[in-house]
Short mmCIF file of C-alpha atoms in Angstrom, two decimals:
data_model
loop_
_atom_site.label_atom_id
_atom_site.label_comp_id
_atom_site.label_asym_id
_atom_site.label_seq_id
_atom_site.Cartn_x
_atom_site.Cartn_y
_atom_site.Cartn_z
CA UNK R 1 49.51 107.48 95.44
CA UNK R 2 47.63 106.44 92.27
CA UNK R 3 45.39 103.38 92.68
CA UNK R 4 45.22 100.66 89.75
CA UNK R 5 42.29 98.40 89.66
CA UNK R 6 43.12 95.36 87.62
CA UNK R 7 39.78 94.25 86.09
CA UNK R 8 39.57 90.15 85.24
CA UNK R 9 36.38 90.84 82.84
CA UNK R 10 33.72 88.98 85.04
CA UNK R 11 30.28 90.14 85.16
CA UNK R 12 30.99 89.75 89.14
CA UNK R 13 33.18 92.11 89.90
CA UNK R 14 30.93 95.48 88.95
CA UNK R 15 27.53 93.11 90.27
CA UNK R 16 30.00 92.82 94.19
CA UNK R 17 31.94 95.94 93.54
CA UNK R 18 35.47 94.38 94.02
CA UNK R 19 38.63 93.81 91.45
CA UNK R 20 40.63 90.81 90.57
CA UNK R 21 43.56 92.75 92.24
CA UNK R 22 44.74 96.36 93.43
CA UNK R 23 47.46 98.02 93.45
CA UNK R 24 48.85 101.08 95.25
CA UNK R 25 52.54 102.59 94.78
CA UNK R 26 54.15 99.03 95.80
CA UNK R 27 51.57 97.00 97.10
CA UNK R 28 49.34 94.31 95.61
CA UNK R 29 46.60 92.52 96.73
CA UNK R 30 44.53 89.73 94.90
CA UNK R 31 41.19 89.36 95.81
CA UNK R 32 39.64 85.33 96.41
CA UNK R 33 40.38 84.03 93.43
CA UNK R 34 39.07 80.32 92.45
CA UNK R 35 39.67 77.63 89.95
CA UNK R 36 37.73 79.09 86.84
CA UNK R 37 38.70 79.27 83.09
CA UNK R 38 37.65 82.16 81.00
CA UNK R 39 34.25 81.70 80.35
CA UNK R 40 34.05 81.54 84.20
CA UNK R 41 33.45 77.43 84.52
CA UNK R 42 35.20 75.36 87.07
CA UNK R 43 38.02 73.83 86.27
CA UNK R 44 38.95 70.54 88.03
CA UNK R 45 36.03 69.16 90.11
CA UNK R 46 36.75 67.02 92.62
CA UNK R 47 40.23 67.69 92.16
CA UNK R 48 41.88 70.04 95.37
CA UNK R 49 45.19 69.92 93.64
CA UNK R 50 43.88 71.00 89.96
CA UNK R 51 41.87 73.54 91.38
CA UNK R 52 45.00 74.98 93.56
CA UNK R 53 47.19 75.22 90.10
CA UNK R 54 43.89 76.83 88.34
CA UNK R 55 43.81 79.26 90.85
CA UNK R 56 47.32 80.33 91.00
CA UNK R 57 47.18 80.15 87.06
CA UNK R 58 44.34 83.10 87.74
CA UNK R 59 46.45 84.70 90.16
CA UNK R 60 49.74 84.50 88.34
CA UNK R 61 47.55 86.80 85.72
CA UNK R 62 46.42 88.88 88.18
CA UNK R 63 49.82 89.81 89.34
CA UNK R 64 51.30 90.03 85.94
CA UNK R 65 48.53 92.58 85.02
CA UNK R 66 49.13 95.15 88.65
CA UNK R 67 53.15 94.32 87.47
CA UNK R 68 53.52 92.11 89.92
CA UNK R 69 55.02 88.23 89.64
CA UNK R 70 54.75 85.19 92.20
CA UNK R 71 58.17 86.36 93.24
CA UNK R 72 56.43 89.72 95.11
CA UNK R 73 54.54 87.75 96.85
CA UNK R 74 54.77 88.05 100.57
CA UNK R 75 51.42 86.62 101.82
CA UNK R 76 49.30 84.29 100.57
CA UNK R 77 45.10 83.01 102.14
CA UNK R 78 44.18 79.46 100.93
CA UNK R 79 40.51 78.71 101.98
CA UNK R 80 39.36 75.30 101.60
CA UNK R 81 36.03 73.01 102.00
CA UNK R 82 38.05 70.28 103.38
CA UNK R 83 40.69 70.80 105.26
CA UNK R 84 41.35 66.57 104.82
CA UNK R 85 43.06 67.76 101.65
CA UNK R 86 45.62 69.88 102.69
CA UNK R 87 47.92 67.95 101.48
CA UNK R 88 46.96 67.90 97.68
CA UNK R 89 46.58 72.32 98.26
CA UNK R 90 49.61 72.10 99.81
CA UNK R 91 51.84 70.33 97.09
CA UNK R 92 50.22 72.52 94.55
CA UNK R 93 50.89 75.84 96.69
CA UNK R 94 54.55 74.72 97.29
CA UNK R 95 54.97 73.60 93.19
CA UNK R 96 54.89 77.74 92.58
CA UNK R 97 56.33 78.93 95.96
CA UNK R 98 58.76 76.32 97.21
CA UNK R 99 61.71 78.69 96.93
CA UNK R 100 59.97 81.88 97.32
CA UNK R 101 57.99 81.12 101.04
CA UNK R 102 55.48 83.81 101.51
CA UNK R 103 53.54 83.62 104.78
CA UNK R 104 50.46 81.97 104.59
CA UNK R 105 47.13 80.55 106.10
CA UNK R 106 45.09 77.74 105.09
CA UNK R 107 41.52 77.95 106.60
CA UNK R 108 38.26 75.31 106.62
CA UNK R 109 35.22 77.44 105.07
CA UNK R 110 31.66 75.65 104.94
CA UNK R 111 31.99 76.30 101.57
CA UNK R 112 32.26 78.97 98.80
CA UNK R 113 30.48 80.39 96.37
CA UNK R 114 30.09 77.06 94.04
CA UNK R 115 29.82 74.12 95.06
CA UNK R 116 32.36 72.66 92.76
CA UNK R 117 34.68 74.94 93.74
CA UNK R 118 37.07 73.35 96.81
CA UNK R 119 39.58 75.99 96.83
CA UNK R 120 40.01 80.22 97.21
CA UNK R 121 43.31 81.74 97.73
CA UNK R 122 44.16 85.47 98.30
CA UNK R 123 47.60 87.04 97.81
CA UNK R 124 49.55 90.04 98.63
CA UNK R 125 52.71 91.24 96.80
CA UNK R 126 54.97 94.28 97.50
CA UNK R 127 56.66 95.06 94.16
CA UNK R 128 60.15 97.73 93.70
CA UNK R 129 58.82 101.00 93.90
CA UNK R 130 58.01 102.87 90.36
#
């Protein structure tokens, strides 16, 4: 099966030797992906529920660009610094995938790779075969 790595543009992903996403034949993952804006700055500090919507804004793109959508989703990984605001993750998680109910985790981390950044959330999609 041919693999596509989907490339976001950030000087990361070479410097860690990862992609924004993969897919092969049907399946797509989505690596971490965080609350950032283009030029790679945080977007909504302090702010669990901003920072769920920026990253599933980032993932959304992701997807799109492995031809994938939110509604191939069958699994996603929220990671979060405190896990006192699951509710605000929560709301913003179930805004995209009320209706479409993927399995899912959310975890406690120490903390991630910013420390403005309060949220990470992996996904994996299975999309009609090609």
């Amino acid at each position: 099966m041919a693999r596509q790595n989907v490339s976001s543009g950030t000087k990361w992903e070479s410097v860690v030797g990862y992609s924004r996403a993969v897919r092969i034949g049907n399946r797509v993952s989505v690596s971490g992906t965080t609350a950032t804006d283009e030029s790679g700055a945080v977007v909504g500090a302090g702010d669990p529920y901003a920072q769920t919507k920026q990253a599933l804004t980032n993932v959304a793109v992701a997807l799109e660009n492995a031809g994938a959508s939110f509604e191939d989703v069958i699994r996603t990984r929220m990671f979060v610094t405190d896990i006192d605001a699951w509710e605000e993750v929560g709301r913003a998680h179930g805004d995209v995938f009320a209706a479409i109910r993927p399995a899912t985790s959310m975890v406690e981390v120490s903390r991630l790779i910013d420390p403005e950044m309060l949220v990470e959330i992996e996904v994996e999609a299975v999309v009609e075969p090609e």
